[in-house]
Structure formats: structure tokens, C-alpha cells
């Protein structure tokens, strides 16, 4: 079994989120290495999500809880929830249906899926409740989603059926390789399984790639490259030769207009796939987003639908993740933004600073109005004004609203932006509307357009 940090070939079940290539390697120099690198002129050693995560109070870990099991602190949880809500909305608008399934299941489920045959060493040992009752922490969500598919009869009218979940899964990583959020044992995956007829695969994958680009733009993800993994000689694959040829052709067509590399022999044994790589501050490439075709699981779970002529047919399964796991995504976002997230998922979007105790009431009113408008706002009255402004800058808070005697009397605030800009005093309601507009448009900038 190949381990993390090596190239995986012929991986037998859905491996969303897992492949990591230590860059620079000979293969990764080609093609997509020419795209813009996310850390152009920086001391990479200074950008480490573990250090930033601690300094910004995003997450922590405790030996008593266990390695690879980070605790998301209020600031990290606020940012993560904003991202999760965004992804759910994006998926809902694109016709996905969300489900909730448990992070563990009977041993037999993972025998059926093939995970126990192929990945047992990367799974936690089964929990034995009695001689014929063993539970397993799941290593992926596909088995449960296959059961969702077959919980009732399906017809061609149901397809493509897009089953999505931000779901928990587990991986028995060795303690030596765990670190921060990048390598963890408990994983929350942005996952979906799209069941479709073979002739729908091209349009479905093209739409998935569009969603991936939309999500990347909103989050500030800068892809290092797209990779199409195909069959190679001397390996065993499931499925019909004709279906593979058609599927590879459809994936190529879906990538039309995208710069990508082809990796012959890197397909999973169950189907070809497209991976979208990002590069972390240490120069390693990770798979963040993935689209994987699967001819195997529909067979294993005997999935079918009735086509328009009344015949029973097998659907194709497309595993896809727009942005991978929340853990790995945030390890990347923390580094690429150096903690200064776009306003829409900044943990605190606005901090209000009364200059003196006499403005406490006015500051509280601004915070209450901001929260009523759906913004994440706090008041800070501890210490000198200069000290509080420095604290806000250190916390990468996008907006600081200062309320002095003149502002309080007029119902105004003086707005200072994270990039150093100061705005002339303006009505508090206008300042909140400005922030709300930047949030609503998910702009990477601090001022709304126009
Ligand atoms: Zn899957």
C-alpha cells in the first residue's frame, strides 16, 4: 500500500482528498508549474498555518484529546461555518440534495464497498460489540451515499442525482506524520456523489468544474494546476473498454479551454479522474478538488435505474469534492491569505472601538446593529486606542470602527480598513451597509465596487 506523500496508482475506492505530491518533482514541473505560484516573493518559512492558526486563535490541539484531532476555536469555527454555509448554498443552487449520514457503519458495508479489502491498514480497527456485530469508522462517504441512491427505485428522470454532504470520516494516520490541519485523523469532507447515465457524464463534469472555479474564486484559492489521470498499460481496471474510452473522451471535452496535464497510468482502477492541485507555503502540492468517475461501486452495490425504454441500466458514479476537506482547505487558506481572509469568511468582520468610556453606549449600539445585519462584530474597550488598533491589525480584522465624542454625537463612525485606508467619518448605518455589500458579493476587496 502506497503511503501519503507518494504517488498513488490504482487506488481502489473513492480517495477524495488524499493524494499529495511532494513538489518539486519531475512530473510536477511540467505544464501547470508555469501557472502563477501563490507565494511569489515570500519567506515561505514565515508562513505556516500552524503558527498562524495559534496566533489568530483559529484552532488548537491538546495531547489529552489526541494527535491529529484539532479543536476548532470560536474564530476558526466562525470562518469554517461561513464557508460551509456558502458551499451548501452553492450546491443547492446547482441542484444538489444534501443528506446526513453517520460517520460509522457495519463492517459488512465496508466489505461490500471494497474499503476493508484495500484500505484496512489506513482505517481504525473495527469496534467489536459482539461476535457478529462490528462497527467501522468510515474512510469515505460513498458507501452510505450508494445506500441513499438505492433506498428506492430510480428512473432516468431522477438522473443526474446529486447527493451531497459535509460529512465526517476517519483515517488512521501514523502519529509521526500529523500536523496542524493538513494531516488529521478526523476529516470533514465537502463531498458529493453524482449518479448519472454515461451520456450525461460530459455535461455533469463540465458543470462540476464550473462550480469548482466559482468556489475557488470566492475563497481565494489559486490552483497550481489541473491533472487528468488516465489508464496505463500493465494495470487492471474494472468496466468495459468502450465505457473507459468514452469516459476519457468526455473528461477531455469537459477540460476544453483549461490548461491541464495528462497522467497516463494514474487513473484509479475504477475510473479516470481530474484532480486540481494547490501548492502550500512549504512548496508541496496537494489535491484540493477532485472529480472521479467510478464504474465499480455501482456494480458492488447493484445500483440501477429504469431508462426511458423501460430497461434496467447501471448508472455511472461521479465522486466529486469542490474544495476537499475543511481541515486541508483551511490549512491552505490560512497560508495563502496569511490569516487575512476575505471579508465574507473573516471570523470577526468588524471591531468597534469606543475612544473613551463615554462612547461605550454608542459603540454597543453599532455592534448590535451590525449583528442584526448578519455581520460578525465585536466591541473592544480594553487598553489604549492605539493598542486596540494594533490588536485588530494583528487579528487581521478587516474593519475597525472608531467612535469618539464627535462620532457618537452624530451617529457616525470612523472606519479604518485592514489595508491601511481610513475613511472620513460616515453614518454608522452607511458603514455597516458598506461592509454588508462586500460580504454579499464575496469580494476579495475591502471596498464595494463603484
Ligand atoms: Zn466517494
Short mmCIF file of C-alpha atoms and ligand atoms in Angstrom, two decimals:
data_model
loop_
_atom_site.label_atom_id
_atom_site.label_comp_id
_atom_site.label_asym_id
_atom_site.label_seq_id
_atom_site.Cartn_x
_atom_site.Cartn_y
_atom_site.Cartn_z
CA UNK A 1 0.00 0.00 0.00
CA UNK A 2 1.45 3.33 -1.01
CA UNK A 3 1.62 5.89 1.71
CA UNK A 4 0.93 9.57 1.88
CA UNK A 5 3.46 11.70 0.10
CA UNK A 6 3.90 9.24 -2.72
CA UNK A 7 2.07 8.85 -5.96
CA UNK A 8 -0.87 6.53 -5.65
CA UNK A 9 -1.80 4.34 -8.54
CA UNK A 10 -4.85 2.20 -8.96
CA UNK A 11 -6.41 3.27 -5.71
CA UNK A 12 -9.44 1.05 -5.33
CA UNK A 13 -12.12 3.21 -3.76
CA UNK A 14 -13.01 6.85 -3.58
CA UNK A 15 -9.88 8.64 -2.44
CA UNK A 16 -11.22 12.13 -2.44
CA UNK A 17 -8.90 14.44 -0.55
CA UNK A 18 -5.92 12.17 -0.18
CA UNK A 19 -3.32 12.40 -2.87
CA UNK A 20 -0.31 14.51 -2.07
CA UNK A 21 2.69 15.06 -4.27
CA UNK A 22 5.81 16.36 -2.65
CA UNK A 23 6.91 19.06 -5.05
CA UNK A 24 9.01 19.91 -6.84
CA UNK A 25 9.15 16.58 -8.61
CA UNK A 26 9.96 15.91 -12.21
CA UNK A 27 6.34 15.35 -13.12
CA UNK A 28 5.06 18.42 -11.36
CA UNK A 29 7.47 20.70 -13.20
CA UNK A 30 5.56 20.20 -16.42
CA UNK A 31 2.58 22.17 -17.60
CA UNK A 32 0.85 23.55 -14.60
CA UNK A 33 4.03 24.62 -12.83
CA UNK A 34 4.06 27.52 -15.22
CA UNK A 35 0.88 28.91 -13.68
CA UNK A 36 1.15 31.65 -11.13
CA UNK A 37 2.59 30.48 -7.84
CA UNK A 38 0.73 31.60 -4.74
CA UNK A 39 3.78 32.61 -2.71
CA UNK A 40 5.83 34.67 -5.14
CA UNK A 41 8.47 36.50 -3.13
CA UNK A 42 7.92 35.42 0.40
CA UNK A 43 9.94 33.80 3.09
CA UNK A 44 7.97 30.60 2.98
CA UNK A 45 9.18 29.51 6.39
CA UNK A 46 7.42 32.51 7.90
CA UNK A 47 4.05 31.35 6.57
CA UNK A 48 2.93 28.27 8.42
CA UNK A 49 -0.73 27.61 9.08
CA UNK A 50 0.10 26.02 12.43
CA UNK A 51 1.79 29.18 13.72
CA UNK A 52 -0.84 31.49 12.23
CA UNK A 53 -3.63 29.24 13.49
CA UNK A 54 -2.28 29.54 17.01
CA UNK A 55 -1.59 33.28 16.83
CA UNK A 56 -5.04 34.01 15.41
CA UNK A 57 -6.86 31.67 17.78
CA UNK A 58 -8.28 29.59 14.91
CA UNK A 59 -7.59 26.10 16.28
CA UNK A 60 -5.60 24.28 18.89
CA UNK A 61 -4.67 20.74 19.79
CA UNK A 62 -4.21 19.01 23.10
CA UNK A 63 -2.29 15.80 23.76
CA UNK A 64 -5.12 14.74 26.03
CA UNK A 65 -7.53 14.82 23.06
CA UNK A 66 -5.04 13.09 20.79
CA UNK A 67 -2.77 13.88 17.85
CA UNK A 68 -4.43 14.72 14.55
CA UNK A 69 -7.66 15.70 16.30
CA UNK A 70 -7.56 19.52 16.30
CA UNK A 71 -10.07 21.61 18.21
CA UNK A 72 -11.56 24.47 16.19
CA UNK A 73 -11.72 27.57 18.40
CA UNK A 74 -14.51 30.18 18.06
CA UNK A 75 -12.63 32.22 15.42
CA UNK A 76 -11.81 29.15 13.32
CA UNK A 77 -15.31 27.74 13.71
CA UNK A 78 -16.85 31.06 12.60
CA UNK A 79 -14.76 31.12 9.43
CA UNK A 80 -15.42 27.44 8.73
CA UNK A 81 -19.18 27.78 9.25
CA UNK A 82 -19.28 30.71 6.81
CA UNK A 83 -17.50 28.56 4.22
CA UNK A 84 -19.74 25.54 4.89
CA UNK A 85 -22.91 27.63 4.52
CA UNK A 86 -21.61 29.10 1.30
CA UNK A 87 -20.83 25.66 -0.13
CA UNK A 88 -24.24 24.30 0.82
CA UNK A 89 -25.95 27.26 -0.87
CA UNK A 90 -23.79 26.92 -3.97
CA UNK A 91 -24.58 23.21 -4.19
CA UNK A 92 -28.29 23.70 -3.53
CA UNK A 93 -28.48 26.26 -6.34
CA UNK A 94 -26.75 23.74 -8.62
CA UNK A 95 -29.36 21.06 -7.95
CA UNK A 96 -27.64 19.05 -5.22
CA UNK A 97 -29.64 17.40 -2.46
CA UNK A 98 -27.99 17.26 0.95
CA UNK A 99 -28.15 14.25 3.21
CA UNK A 100 -26.85 13.47 6.70
CA UNK A 101 -25.30 10.03 7.21
CA UNK A 102 -23.38 8.59 10.19
CA UNK A 103 -19.58 8.51 10.29
CA UNK A 104 -19.54 4.79 11.07
CA UNK A 105 -21.30 1.67 9.88
CA UNK A 106 -21.30 -2.11 9.99
CA UNK A 107 -18.21 -3.97 8.91
CA UNK A 108 -20.21 -5.60 6.10
CA UNK A 109 -20.86 -2.21 4.47
CA UNK A 110 -17.14 -1.62 4.01
CA UNK A 111 -16.55 -5.19 2.87
CA UNK A 112 -19.15 -4.59 0.17
CA UNK A 113 -17.57 -1.27 -0.85
CA UNK A 114 -14.09 -2.81 -1.06
CA UNK A 115 -12.59 -0.47 1.54
CA UNK A 116 -11.77 -3.24 4.04
CA UNK A 117 -10.06 -5.27 1.34
CA UNK A 118 -7.91 -2.43 0.12
CA UNK A 119 -7.55 0.15 2.89
CA UNK A 120 -7.75 -1.78 6.14
CA UNK A 121 -4.34 -0.53 7.24
CA UNK A 122 -5.43 3.08 6.82
CA UNK A 123 -8.64 2.53 8.76
CA UNK A 124 -9.07 2.35 12.51
CA UNK A 125 -9.56 -1.22 13.78
CA UNK A 126 -13.21 -2.31 13.85
CA UNK A 127 -15.08 -1.87 17.13
CA UNK A 128 -16.34 -5.26 18.21
CA UNK A 129 -19.65 -5.12 20.03
CA UNK A 130 -20.39 -8.85 19.84
CA UNK A 131 -19.30 -11.86 17.81
CA UNK A 132 -21.45 -10.83 14.83
CA UNK A 133 -21.65 -7.09 15.30
CA UNK A 134 -18.65 -4.94 14.41
CA UNK A 135 -18.69 -1.24 13.63
CA UNK A 136 -16.17 0.58 11.50
CA UNK A 137 -15.28 4.29 11.34
CA UNK A 138 -15.79 5.10 7.68
CA UNK A 139 -12.86 6.07 5.44
CA UNK A 140 -15.17 7.67 2.86
CA UNK A 141 -18.81 8.63 2.36
CA UNK A 142 -19.53 6.73 -0.86
CA UNK A 143 -20.89 3.54 0.77
CA UNK A 144 -23.59 5.46 2.64
CA UNK A 145 -24.45 7.54 -0.43
CA UNK A 146 -24.80 4.36 -2.51
CA UNK A 147 -27.37 3.21 0.05
CA UNK A 148 -29.16 6.56 -0.25
CA UNK A 149 -29.33 6.00 -4.01
CA UNK A 150 -30.84 2.55 -3.72
CA UNK A 151 -33.28 3.30 -0.88
CA UNK A 152 -35.93 3.47 -3.59
CA UNK A 153 -36.32 2.66 -7.24
CA UNK A 154 -34.75 5.17 -9.65
CA UNK A 155 -35.70 6.10 -13.17
CA UNK A 156 -33.92 8.06 -15.88
CA UNK A 157 -35.97 11.07 -14.76
CA UNK A 158 -34.07 11.08 -11.43
CA UNK A 159 -30.69 11.42 -13.14
CA UNK A 160 -28.31 13.08 -12.63
CA UNK A 161 -29.00 12.50 -8.93
CA UNK A 162 -26.62 14.63 -6.88
CA UNK A 163 -26.25 13.53 -3.25
CA UNK A 164 -24.11 15.90 -1.17
CA UNK A 165 -22.88 16.01 2.40
CA UNK A 166 -20.35 17.81 4.55
CA UNK A 167 -19.56 14.56 6.25
CA UNK A 168 -17.20 13.08 8.81
CA UNK A 169 -14.72 10.33 8.01
CA UNK A 170 -11.61 8.90 9.63
CA UNK A 171 -8.13 7.89 8.77
CA UNK A 172 -5.64 6.02 10.97
CA UNK A 173 -2.66 8.24 10.16
CA UNK A 174 0.57 7.40 11.97
CA UNK A 175 1.21 9.93 14.72
CA UNK A 176 4.56 10.97 13.23
CA UNK A 177 3.01 12.49 10.10
CA UNK A 178 0.26 14.51 11.78
CA UNK A 179 0.49 18.27 11.85
CA UNK A 180 -1.93 21.14 12.30
CA UNK A 181 -4.91 20.88 9.99
CA UNK A 182 -3.10 19.47 6.95
CA UNK A 183 -2.91 15.87 8.17
CA UNK A 184 -5.58 14.79 10.61
CA UNK A 185 -7.33 11.63 11.74
CA UNK A 186 -10.88 13.04 11.78
CA UNK A 187 -11.83 14.62 8.45
CA UNK A 188 -14.85 16.72 7.41
CA UNK A 189 -15.22 16.34 3.67
CA UNK A 190 -17.13 18.55 1.24
CA UNK A 191 -18.35 15.57 -0.72
CA UNK A 192 -20.96 14.60 -3.29
CA UNK A 193 -21.81 11.61 -5.41
CA UNK A 194 -23.48 12.31 -8.72
CA UNK A 195 -25.23 9.31 -10.22
CA UNK A 196 -25.77 9.69 -13.95
CA UNK A 197 -26.18 7.93 -17.26
CA UNK A 198 -22.92 7.57 -19.18
CA UNK A 199 -24.13 10.00 -21.83
CA UNK A 200 -24.65 12.65 -19.10
CA UNK A 201 -21.11 12.43 -17.74
CA UNK A 202 -19.61 15.11 -20.01
CA UNK A 203 -22.10 17.84 -19.10
CA UNK A 204 -22.06 16.79 -15.45
CA UNK A 205 -18.27 17.03 -15.18
CA UNK A 206 -18.21 20.35 -17.04
CA UNK A 207 -20.73 21.73 -14.54
CA UNK A 208 -18.69 20.37 -11.60
CA UNK A 209 -15.57 22.09 -12.97
CA UNK A 210 -17.56 25.32 -13.26
CA UNK A 211 -18.63 25.02 -9.60
CA UNK A 212 -15.05 24.34 -8.58
CA UNK A 213 -13.91 27.52 -10.34
CA UNK A 214 -16.71 29.53 -8.69
CA UNK A 215 -15.78 28.17 -5.23
CA UNK A 216 -12.06 28.79 -5.81
CA UNK A 217 -12.71 32.40 -6.86
CA UNK A 218 -14.88 33.10 -3.81
CA UNK A 219 -12.41 31.52 -1.36
CA UNK A 220 -9.28 32.97 -2.92
CA UNK A 221 -7.89 29.57 -3.94
CA UNK A 222 -5.18 29.80 -6.61
CA UNK A 223 -4.91 26.45 -8.34
CA UNK A 224 -1.40 25.26 -9.24
CA UNK A 225 -2.74 23.00 -11.98
CA UNK A 226 -5.30 20.59 -13.36
CA UNK A 227 -4.38 16.93 -13.92
CA UNK A 228 -6.27 14.33 -15.92
CA UNK A 229 -5.43 10.79 -14.76
CA UNK A 230 -5.91 8.10 -17.40
CA UNK A 231 -5.46 4.33 -17.82
CA UNK A 232 -2.00 2.99 -18.48
CA UNK A 233 -0.52 -0.23 -19.78
CA UNK A 234 0.03 -3.21 -17.49
CA UNK A 235 -2.66 -2.35 -14.93
CA UNK A 236 -6.01 -3.90 -14.16
CA UNK A 237 -9.20 -1.88 -14.48
CA UNK A 238 -12.86 -2.63 -13.97
CA UNK A 239 -15.52 -1.66 -16.51
CA UNK A 240 -15.89 -2.01 -20.24
CA UNK A 241 -13.19 -0.88 -22.64
CA UNK A 242 -15.72 1.18 -24.62
CA UNK A 243 -17.01 2.93 -21.49
CA UNK A 244 -13.49 3.86 -20.44
CA UNK A 245 -12.67 5.26 -23.86
CA UNK A 246 -15.90 7.25 -23.84
CA UNK A 247 -15.37 8.50 -20.28
CA UNK A 248 -11.81 9.65 -21.01
CA UNK A 249 -13.02 11.44 -24.10
CA UNK A 250 -15.81 13.12 -22.09
CA UNK A 251 -13.36 14.29 -19.41
CA UNK A 252 -11.06 15.73 -22.07
CA UNK A 253 -14.01 17.56 -23.59
CA UNK A 254 -15.02 18.89 -20.16
CA UNK A 255 -11.47 20.28 -19.78
CA UNK A 256 -11.69 22.15 -23.08
CA UNK A 257 -10.14 25.58 -22.62
CA UNK A 258 -8.38 24.59 -19.39
CA UNK A 259 -4.61 24.18 -19.16
CA UNK A 260 -4.00 20.67 -17.82
CA UNK A 261 -1.58 17.77 -17.87
CA UNK A 262 -2.40 14.17 -18.67
CA UNK A 263 -1.04 11.47 -16.38
CA UNK A 264 -1.17 8.10 -18.12
CA UNK A 265 -1.43 5.20 -15.69
CA UNK A 266 -2.54 7.35 -12.75
CA UNK A 267 -6.25 6.58 -13.01
CA UNK A 268 -7.92 4.68 -10.22
CA UNK A 269 -8.73 1.12 -11.23
CA UNK A 270 -12.42 2.05 -11.12
CA UNK A 271 -12.27 5.08 -13.41
CA UNK A 272 -10.40 8.13 -14.73
CA UNK A 273 -10.30 11.37 -12.72
CA UNK A 274 -9.45 15.05 -12.73
CA UNK A 275 -7.50 16.47 -9.79
CA UNK A 276 -6.94 20.14 -9.11
CA UNK A 277 -3.72 20.81 -7.25
CA UNK A 278 -2.73 23.65 -4.96
CA UNK A 279 0.66 24.43 -3.51
CA UNK A 280 1.21 25.12 0.19
CA UNK A 281 3.72 27.53 1.66
CA UNK A 282 6.29 24.76 2.06
CA UNK A 283 6.11 24.12 -1.69
CA UNK A 284 4.19 20.85 -1.50
CA UNK A 285 1.40 20.16 -3.92
CA UNK A 286 -1.89 18.84 -2.66
CA UNK A 287 -5.03 17.68 -4.36
CA UNK A 288 -7.71 20.10 -3.21
CA UNK A 289 -10.56 19.44 -5.63
CA UNK A 290 -11.32 16.21 -7.42
CA UNK A 291 -13.73 14.67 -9.91
CA UNK A 292 -13.56 10.87 -10.15
CA UNK A 293 -15.54 8.58 -12.40
CA UNK A 294 -16.40 5.20 -10.92
CA UNK A 295 -17.59 2.12 -12.82
CA UNK A 296 -17.03 -0.13 -9.80
CA UNK A 297 -19.25 0.98 -6.90
CA UNK A 298 -22.49 0.85 -8.92
CA UNK A 299 -21.63 -2.82 -9.58
CA UNK A 300 -20.71 -3.59 -5.98
CA UNK A 301 -23.94 -2.07 -4.68
CA UNK A 302 -26.01 -3.30 -7.64
CA UNK A 303 -27.28 0.21 -8.41
CA UNK A 304 -29.66 0.63 -11.30
CA UNK A 305 -32.26 2.83 -12.93
CA UNK A 306 -35.00 2.25 -15.45
CA UNK A 307 -34.25 4.00 -18.73
CA UNK A 308 -36.81 5.70 -20.98
CA UNK A 309 -37.38 2.42 -22.83
CA UNK A 310 -38.15 0.54 -19.61
CA UNK A 311 -34.80 -1.29 -19.48
CA UNK A 312 -32.74 -1.64 -16.29
CA UNK A 313 -29.40 0.12 -16.59
CA UNK A 314 -26.37 0.75 -14.41
CA UNK A 315 -25.61 4.41 -13.54
CA UNK A 316 -22.08 5.86 -13.55
CA UNK A 317 -20.97 7.29 -10.21
CA UNK A 318 -19.07 10.58 -10.14
CA UNK A 319 -17.29 11.30 -6.86
CA UNK A 320 -16.54 14.99 -6.54
CA UNK A 321 -15.27 17.42 -3.97
CA UNK A 322 -15.28 21.13 -4.77
CA UNK A 323 -12.70 22.07 -2.12
CA UNK A 324 -11.69 18.86 -0.32
CA UNK A 325 -11.83 18.60 3.44
CA UNK A 326 -12.42 21.57 5.71
CA UNK A 327 -9.18 20.73 7.53
CA UNK A 328 -6.94 20.70 4.50
CA UNK A 329 -8.79 23.60 2.86
CA UNK A 330 -8.19 25.81 5.89
CA UNK A 331 -4.56 24.75 6.22
CA UNK A 332 -4.23 26.17 2.70
CA UNK A 333 -6.45 29.26 3.11
CA UNK A 334 -4.68 30.32 6.31
CA UNK A 335 -1.35 30.23 4.49
CA UNK A 336 -2.36 31.72 1.15
CA UNK A 337 -4.12 34.65 2.84
CA UNK A 338 -1.63 34.80 5.72
CA UNK A 339 -4.64 34.80 8.02
CA UNK A 340 -6.27 37.83 6.33
CA UNK A 341 -9.33 36.03 4.96
CA UNK A 342 -11.74 37.67 2.52
CA UNK A 343 -14.32 39.64 4.50
CA UNK A 344 -17.16 37.17 3.94
CA UNK A 345 -15.48 34.45 5.98
CA UNK A 346 -13.30 36.55 8.29
CA UNK A 347 -14.00 35.33 11.86
CA UNK A 348 -14.65 38.90 13.08
CA UNK A 349 -15.57 41.28 10.27
CA UNK A 350 -15.84 44.49 12.28
CA UNK A 351 -14.46 45.57 15.64
CA UNK A 352 -15.88 48.72 17.22
CA UNK A 353 -13.60 50.81 19.42
CA UNK A 354 -15.03 53.48 21.73
CA UNK A 355 -12.35 56.14 22.32
CA UNK A 356 -13.40 56.57 25.94
CA UNK A 357 -15.95 55.12 28.37
CA UNK A 358 -18.41 57.86 27.43
CA UNK A 359 -18.77 56.27 23.97
CA UNK A 360 -19.39 52.74 25.27
CA UNK A 361 -23.13 53.00 24.71
CA UNK A 362 -22.74 54.30 21.16
CA UNK A 363 -20.23 51.53 20.36
CA UNK A 364 -22.58 48.87 21.73
CA UNK A 365 -25.35 50.19 19.50
CA UNK A 366 -23.14 49.89 16.41
CA UNK A 367 -22.25 46.29 17.33
CA UNK A 368 -25.92 45.42 17.92
CA UNK A 369 -26.90 46.91 14.56
CA UNK A 370 -24.05 45.06 12.83
CA UNK A 371 -25.09 41.74 14.34
CA UNK A 372 -28.72 42.40 13.40
CA UNK A 373 -27.48 42.91 9.83
CA UNK A 374 -25.86 39.46 9.95
CA UNK A 375 -22.28 40.65 10.42
CA UNK A 376 -19.79 39.22 12.90
CA UNK A 377 -18.92 42.24 15.06
CA UNK A 378 -17.34 42.81 18.45
CA UNK A 379 -16.57 45.74 20.70
CA UNK A 380 -13.11 46.13 22.24
CA UNK A 381 -12.64 48.54 25.14
CA UNK A 382 -9.53 47.09 26.80
CA UNK A 383 -6.46 49.32 26.87
CA UNK A 384 -5.30 52.29 24.84
CA UNK A 385 -6.89 53.13 21.49
CA UNK A 386 -3.55 52.66 19.73
CA UNK A 387 -3.10 49.27 21.40
CA UNK A 388 -6.57 48.16 20.35
CA UNK A 389 -5.98 49.26 16.75
CA UNK A 390 -2.74 47.23 16.73
CA UNK A 391 -4.57 44.21 18.18
CA UNK A 392 -7.19 44.44 15.43
CA UNK A 393 -4.45 44.62 12.78
CA UNK A 394 -2.71 41.60 14.30
CA UNK A 395 -6.00 39.69 14.28
CA UNK A 396 -6.42 40.60 10.54
CA UNK A 397 -9.85 42.10 11.27
CA UNK A 398 -10.95 43.78 8.02
CA UNK A 399 -12.73 46.82 9.52
CA UNK A 400 -12.15 48.90 12.65
CA UNK A 401 -14.90 51.42 13.52
CA UNK A 402 -13.66 54.10 15.90
CA UNK A 403 -16.28 56.01 17.90
CA UNK A 404 -15.05 59.23 19.54
CA UNK A 405 -17.16 62.02 21.12
CA UNK A 406 -17.88 63.74 17.79
CA UNK A 407 -18.81 60.48 16.03
CA UNK A 408 -21.02 59.40 18.95
CA UNK A 409 -22.90 62.71 18.92
CA UNK A 410 -23.56 62.47 15.15
CA UNK A 411 -24.26 58.72 14.99
CA UNK A 412 -21.10 58.31 12.91
CA UNK A 413 -18.05 56.04 12.93
CA UNK A 414 -14.55 56.49 11.53
CA UNK A 415 -13.74 53.41 9.50
CA UNK A 416 -10.19 52.06 9.23
CA UNK A 417 -9.59 49.27 6.74
CA UNK A 418 -7.20 46.33 7.13
CA UNK A 419 -5.11 47.57 4.19
CA UNK A 420 -4.38 50.89 5.93
CA UNK A 421 -7.06 53.05 4.31
CA UNK A 422 -9.02 55.48 6.54
CA UNK A 423 -12.47 56.70 5.53
CA UNK A 424 -13.86 60.07 6.61
CA UNK A 425 -16.46 59.77 9.41
CA UNK A 426 -19.70 58.42 7.99
CA UNK A 427 -23.09 57.43 9.42
CA UNK A 428 -22.82 54.08 11.22
CA UNK A 429 -25.64 52.69 9.07
CA UNK A 430 -23.69 53.57 5.89
CA UNK A 431 -20.55 51.90 7.26
CA UNK A 432 -22.49 48.71 8.02
CA UNK A 433 -24.11 48.79 4.58
CA UNK A 434 -20.65 49.08 3.03
CA UNK A 435 -19.39 46.03 4.92
CA UNK A 436 -22.57 44.08 4.15
CA UNK A 437 -22.17 44.78 0.43
CA UNK A 438 -18.60 43.49 0.42
CA UNK A 439 -19.80 40.36 2.27
CA UNK A 440 -22.76 39.80 -0.04
CA UNK A 441 -20.62 39.99 -3.17
CA UNK A 442 -17.88 37.81 -1.59
CA UNK A 443 -15.42 40.34 -2.89
CA UNK A 444 -11.73 39.86 -2.11
CA UNK A 445 -11.52 43.66 -1.74
CA UNK A 446 -12.41 45.80 1.26
CA UNK A 447 -14.50 48.39 -0.59
CA UNK A 448 -17.52 47.62 -2.72
CA UNK A 449 -17.22 48.31 -6.45
CA UNK A 450 -18.23 51.75 -7.72
ZN1 LIG B 1 -16.77 9.00 -2.93
#
